[in-house]
mmCIF file of C-alpha atoms in Angstrom:
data_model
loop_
_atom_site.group_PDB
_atom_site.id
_atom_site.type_symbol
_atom_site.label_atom_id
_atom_site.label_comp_id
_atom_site.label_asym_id
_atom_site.label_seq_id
_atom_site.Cartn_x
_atom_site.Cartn_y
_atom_site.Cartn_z
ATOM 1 C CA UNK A 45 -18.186 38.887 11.470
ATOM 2 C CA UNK A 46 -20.852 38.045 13.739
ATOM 3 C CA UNK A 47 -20.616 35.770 17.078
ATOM 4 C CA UNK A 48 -21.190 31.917 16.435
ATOM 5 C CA UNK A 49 -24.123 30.480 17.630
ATOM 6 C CA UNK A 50 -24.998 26.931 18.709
ATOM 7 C CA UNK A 51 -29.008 26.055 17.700
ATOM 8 C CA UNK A 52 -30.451 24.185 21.155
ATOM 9 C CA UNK A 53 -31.197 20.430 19.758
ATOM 10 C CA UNK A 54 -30.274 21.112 16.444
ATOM 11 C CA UNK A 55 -27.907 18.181 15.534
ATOM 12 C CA UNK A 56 -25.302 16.135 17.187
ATOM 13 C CA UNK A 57 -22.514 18.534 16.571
ATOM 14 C CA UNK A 58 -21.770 22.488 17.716
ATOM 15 C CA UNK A 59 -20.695 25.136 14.976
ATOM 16 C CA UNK A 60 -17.839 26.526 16.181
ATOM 17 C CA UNK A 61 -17.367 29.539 14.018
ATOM 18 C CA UNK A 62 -18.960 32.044 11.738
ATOM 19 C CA UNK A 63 -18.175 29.559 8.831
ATOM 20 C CA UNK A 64 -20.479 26.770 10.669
ATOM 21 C CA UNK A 65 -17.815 24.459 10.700
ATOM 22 C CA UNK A 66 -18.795 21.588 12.511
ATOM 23 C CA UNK A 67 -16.709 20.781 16.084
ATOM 24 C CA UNK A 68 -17.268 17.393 15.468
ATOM 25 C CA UNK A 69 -19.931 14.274 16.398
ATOM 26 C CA UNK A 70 -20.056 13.888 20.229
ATOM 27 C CA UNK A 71 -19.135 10.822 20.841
ATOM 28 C CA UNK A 72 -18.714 8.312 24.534
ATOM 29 C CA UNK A 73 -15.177 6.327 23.060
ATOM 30 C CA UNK A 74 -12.530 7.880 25.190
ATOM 31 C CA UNK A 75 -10.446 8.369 22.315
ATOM 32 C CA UNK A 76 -11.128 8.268 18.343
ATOM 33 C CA UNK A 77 -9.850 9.801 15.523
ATOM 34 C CA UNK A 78 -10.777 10.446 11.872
ATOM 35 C CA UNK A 79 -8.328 11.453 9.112
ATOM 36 C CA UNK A 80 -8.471 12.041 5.065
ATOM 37 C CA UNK A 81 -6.798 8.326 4.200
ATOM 38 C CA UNK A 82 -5.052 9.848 1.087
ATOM 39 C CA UNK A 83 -3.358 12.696 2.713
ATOM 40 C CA UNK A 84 -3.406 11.660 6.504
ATOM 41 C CA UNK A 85 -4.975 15.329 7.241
ATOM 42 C CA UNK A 86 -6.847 15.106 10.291
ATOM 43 C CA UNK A 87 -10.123 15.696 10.536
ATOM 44 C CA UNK A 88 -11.417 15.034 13.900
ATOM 45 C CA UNK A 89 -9.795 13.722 17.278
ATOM 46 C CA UNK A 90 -10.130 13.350 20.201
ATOM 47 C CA UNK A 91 -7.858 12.031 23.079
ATOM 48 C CA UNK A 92 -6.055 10.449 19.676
ATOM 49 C CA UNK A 93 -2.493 10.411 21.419
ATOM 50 C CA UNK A 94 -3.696 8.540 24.526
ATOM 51 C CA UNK A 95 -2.931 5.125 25.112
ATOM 52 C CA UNK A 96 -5.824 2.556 25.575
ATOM 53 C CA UNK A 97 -5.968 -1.153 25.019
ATOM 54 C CA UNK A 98 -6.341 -1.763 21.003
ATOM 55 C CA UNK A 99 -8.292 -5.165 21.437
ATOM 56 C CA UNK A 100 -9.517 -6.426 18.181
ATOM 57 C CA UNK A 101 -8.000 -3.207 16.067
ATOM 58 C CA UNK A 102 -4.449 -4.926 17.048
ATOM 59 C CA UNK A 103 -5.737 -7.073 14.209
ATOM 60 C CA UNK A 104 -5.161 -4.234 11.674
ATOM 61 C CA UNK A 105 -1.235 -4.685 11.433
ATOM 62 C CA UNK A 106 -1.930 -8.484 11.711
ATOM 63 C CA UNK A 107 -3.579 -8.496 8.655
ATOM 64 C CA UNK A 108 -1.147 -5.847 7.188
ATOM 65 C CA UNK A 109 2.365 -7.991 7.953
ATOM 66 C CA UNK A 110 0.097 -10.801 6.746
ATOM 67 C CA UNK A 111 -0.345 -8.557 3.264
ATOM 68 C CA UNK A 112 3.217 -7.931 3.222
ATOM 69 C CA UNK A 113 4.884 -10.720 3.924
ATOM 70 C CA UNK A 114 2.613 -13.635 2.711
ATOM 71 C CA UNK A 115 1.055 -14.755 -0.760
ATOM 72 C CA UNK A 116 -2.571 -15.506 -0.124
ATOM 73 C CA UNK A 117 -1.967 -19.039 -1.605
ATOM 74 C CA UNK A 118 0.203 -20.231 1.036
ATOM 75 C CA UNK A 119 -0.804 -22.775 3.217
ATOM 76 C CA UNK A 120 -1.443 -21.614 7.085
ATOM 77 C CA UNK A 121 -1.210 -24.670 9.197
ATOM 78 C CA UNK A 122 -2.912 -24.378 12.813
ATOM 79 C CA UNK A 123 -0.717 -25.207 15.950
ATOM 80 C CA UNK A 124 -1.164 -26.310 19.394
ATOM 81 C CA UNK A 125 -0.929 -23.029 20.786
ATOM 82 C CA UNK A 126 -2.884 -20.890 18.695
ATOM 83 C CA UNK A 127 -5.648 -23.181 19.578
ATOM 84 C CA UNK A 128 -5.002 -24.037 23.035
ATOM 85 C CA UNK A 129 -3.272 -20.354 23.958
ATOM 86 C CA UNK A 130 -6.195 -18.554 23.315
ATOM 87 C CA UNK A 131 -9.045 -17.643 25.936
ATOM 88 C CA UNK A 132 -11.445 -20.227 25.151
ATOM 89 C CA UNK A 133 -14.211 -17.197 25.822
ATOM 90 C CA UNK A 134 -12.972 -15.266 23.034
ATOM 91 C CA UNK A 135 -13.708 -15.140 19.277
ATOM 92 C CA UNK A 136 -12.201 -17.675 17.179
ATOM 93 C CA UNK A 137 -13.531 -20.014 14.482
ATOM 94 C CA UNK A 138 -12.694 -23.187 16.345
ATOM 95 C CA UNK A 139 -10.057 -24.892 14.123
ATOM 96 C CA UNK A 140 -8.248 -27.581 15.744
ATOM 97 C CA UNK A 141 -4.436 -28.463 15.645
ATOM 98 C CA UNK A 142 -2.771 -29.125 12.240
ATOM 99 C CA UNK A 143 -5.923 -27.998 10.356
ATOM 100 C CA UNK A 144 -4.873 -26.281 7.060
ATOM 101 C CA UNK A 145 -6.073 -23.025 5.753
ATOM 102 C CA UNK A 146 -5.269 -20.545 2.880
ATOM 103 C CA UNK A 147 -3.930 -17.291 4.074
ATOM 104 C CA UNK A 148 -6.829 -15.490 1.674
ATOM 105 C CA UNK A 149 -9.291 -17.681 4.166
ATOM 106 C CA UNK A 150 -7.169 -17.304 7.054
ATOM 107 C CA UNK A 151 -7.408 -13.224 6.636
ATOM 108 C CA UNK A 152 -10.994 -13.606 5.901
ATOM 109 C CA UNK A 153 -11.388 -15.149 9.729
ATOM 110 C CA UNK A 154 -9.326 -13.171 10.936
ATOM 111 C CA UNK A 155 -11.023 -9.773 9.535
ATOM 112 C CA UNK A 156 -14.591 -10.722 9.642
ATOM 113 C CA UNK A 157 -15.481 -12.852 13.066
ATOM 114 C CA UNK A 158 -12.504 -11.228 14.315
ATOM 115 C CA UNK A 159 -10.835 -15.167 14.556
ATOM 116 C CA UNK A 160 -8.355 -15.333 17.487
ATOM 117 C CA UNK A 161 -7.242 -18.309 16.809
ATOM 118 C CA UNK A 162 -6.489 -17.443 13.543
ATOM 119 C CA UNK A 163 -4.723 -14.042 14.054
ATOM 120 C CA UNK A 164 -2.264 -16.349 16.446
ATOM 121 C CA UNK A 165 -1.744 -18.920 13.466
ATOM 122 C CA UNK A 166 -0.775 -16.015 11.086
ATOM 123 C CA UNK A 167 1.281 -14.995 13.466
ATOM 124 C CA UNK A 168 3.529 -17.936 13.640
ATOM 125 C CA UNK A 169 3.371 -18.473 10.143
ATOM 126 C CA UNK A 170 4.580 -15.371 8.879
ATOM 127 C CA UNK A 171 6.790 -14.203 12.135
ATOM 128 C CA UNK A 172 7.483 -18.059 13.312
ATOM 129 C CA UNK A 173 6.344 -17.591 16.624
ATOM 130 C CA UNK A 174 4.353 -15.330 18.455
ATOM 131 C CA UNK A 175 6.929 -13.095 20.373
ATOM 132 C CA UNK A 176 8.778 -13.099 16.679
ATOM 133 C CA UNK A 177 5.936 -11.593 15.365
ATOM 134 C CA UNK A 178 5.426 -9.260 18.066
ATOM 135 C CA UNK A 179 8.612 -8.011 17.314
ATOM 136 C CA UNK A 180 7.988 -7.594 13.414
ATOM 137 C CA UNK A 181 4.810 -5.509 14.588
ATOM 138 C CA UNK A 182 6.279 -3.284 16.610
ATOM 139 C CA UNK A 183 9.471 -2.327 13.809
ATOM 140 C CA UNK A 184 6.582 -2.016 11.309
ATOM 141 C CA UNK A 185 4.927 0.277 13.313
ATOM 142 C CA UNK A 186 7.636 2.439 14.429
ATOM 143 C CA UNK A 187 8.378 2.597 10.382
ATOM 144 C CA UNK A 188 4.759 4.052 10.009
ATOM 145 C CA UNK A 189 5.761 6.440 12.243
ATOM 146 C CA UNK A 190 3.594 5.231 15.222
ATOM 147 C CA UNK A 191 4.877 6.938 18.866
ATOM 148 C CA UNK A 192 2.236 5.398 21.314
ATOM 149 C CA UNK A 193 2.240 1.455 20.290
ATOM 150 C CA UNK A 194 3.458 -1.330 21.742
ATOM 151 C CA UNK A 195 1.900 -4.912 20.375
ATOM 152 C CA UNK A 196 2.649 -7.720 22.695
ATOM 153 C CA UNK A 197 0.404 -10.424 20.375
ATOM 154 C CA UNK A 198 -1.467 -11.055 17.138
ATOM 155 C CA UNK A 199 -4.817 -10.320 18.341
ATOM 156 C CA UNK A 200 -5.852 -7.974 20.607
ATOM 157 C CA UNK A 201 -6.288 -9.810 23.947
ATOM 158 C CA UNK A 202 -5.605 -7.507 26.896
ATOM 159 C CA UNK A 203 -2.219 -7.731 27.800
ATOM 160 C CA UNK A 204 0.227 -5.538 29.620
ATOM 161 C CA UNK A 205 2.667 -3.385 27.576
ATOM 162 C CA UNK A 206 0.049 -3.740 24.776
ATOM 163 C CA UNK A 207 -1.752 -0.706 23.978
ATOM 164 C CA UNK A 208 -1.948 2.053 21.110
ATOM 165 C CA UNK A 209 -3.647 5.462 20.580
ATOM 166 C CA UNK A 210 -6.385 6.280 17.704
ATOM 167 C CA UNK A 211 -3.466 8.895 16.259
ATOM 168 C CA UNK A 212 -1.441 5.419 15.526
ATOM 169 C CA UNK A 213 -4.467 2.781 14.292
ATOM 170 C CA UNK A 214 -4.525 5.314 11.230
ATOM 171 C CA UNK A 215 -0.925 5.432 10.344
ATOM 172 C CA UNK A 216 -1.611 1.558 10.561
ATOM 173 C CA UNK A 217 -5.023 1.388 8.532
ATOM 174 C CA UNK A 218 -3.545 4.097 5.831
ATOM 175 C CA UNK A 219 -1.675 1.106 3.821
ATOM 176 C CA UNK A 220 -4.419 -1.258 4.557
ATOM 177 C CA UNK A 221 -6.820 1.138 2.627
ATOM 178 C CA UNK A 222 -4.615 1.187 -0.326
ATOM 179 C CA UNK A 223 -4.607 -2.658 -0.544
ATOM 180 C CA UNK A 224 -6.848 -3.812 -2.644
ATOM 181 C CA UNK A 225 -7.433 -7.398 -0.799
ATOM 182 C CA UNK A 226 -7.354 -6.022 2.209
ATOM 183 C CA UNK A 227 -10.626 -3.470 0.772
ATOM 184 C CA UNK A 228 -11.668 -6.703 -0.656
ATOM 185 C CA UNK A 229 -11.669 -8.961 2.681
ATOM 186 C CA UNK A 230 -12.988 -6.469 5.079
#
């Protein structure tokens, strides 16, 4: 075998052996991770087991409790607080108290402008309120075999004791790529 070499300027990647096998992209995220989503096989990391605030990814097992636990027919009705308990700074669709949505449209906001306001409705819908939802996050994703999450609400909002690691997000998005509506939303 001969000794791997790295071409100066070549690409945005280093061979790392005689194969020229790719090391991976170089990337600035302090952590990130990319896996095979049929088999889970990893295929690149990097800081994947370390713990950062999830923001708007929190909204991944939102939308996957919503999937399980919710027809899309159902009727989500908007409360005080998910208007009114949200930073007013953040991204939301501006619904206002007792509007009524589908969950199909309610997933829709929450998936595609990233609603705030609308991950916290979900949230009480499906879990009744938010720390009762917080609570069916966390089982879920301890049954998906996450070790570095803990969600303390619906949508991603930094919040202490809320944080996960890359590693977990895709035991989380796995099932979400299976689902067809979720494929079909996002």
């Amino acid at each position: 075998t001969t000794t791997p070499e790295v071409s100066a300027g070549a690409s945005n990647t280093e061979t790392t052996d005689t194969y020229h096998w790719p090391a991976g992209p170089l990337i600035s995220a302090e952590g990130a991770i990319l896996i095979e989503a049929e088999t889970g096989a990893v295929l690149f990391e990097k800081n994947s087991t370390e713990r950062f605030y999830p923001a708007s990814t929190t909204k991944l097992m939102t939308a996957l409790l919503a999937l399980e636990n919710a027809a899309l027919g159902e009727t989500v009705t908007v409360s005080h607080n998910a208007v009114y308990d949200i930073d007013v700074d953040s991204g939301r669709i501006w619904v206002d108290v007792g509007e009524e949505l589908s969950m199909q449209d309610s997933l829709y906001a929450l998936m595609l402008p990233s609603a705030n306001d609308l991950a916290y409705a979900i949230a009480e819908h499906v879990g009744g309120t938010m720390p009762a939802f917080a609570e069916m996050m966390n089982t879920r994703a301890k049954e998906l075999g996450c070790v570095n999450t803990n969600f303390m609400n619906p949508h991603g909002l930094d919040e202490e004791n809320h944080y996960s690691c890359p590693a977990d997000l895709a035991k989380i998005a796995r099932p979400l790529m299976k689902n067809s509506t979720f494929i079909r939303i996002s």
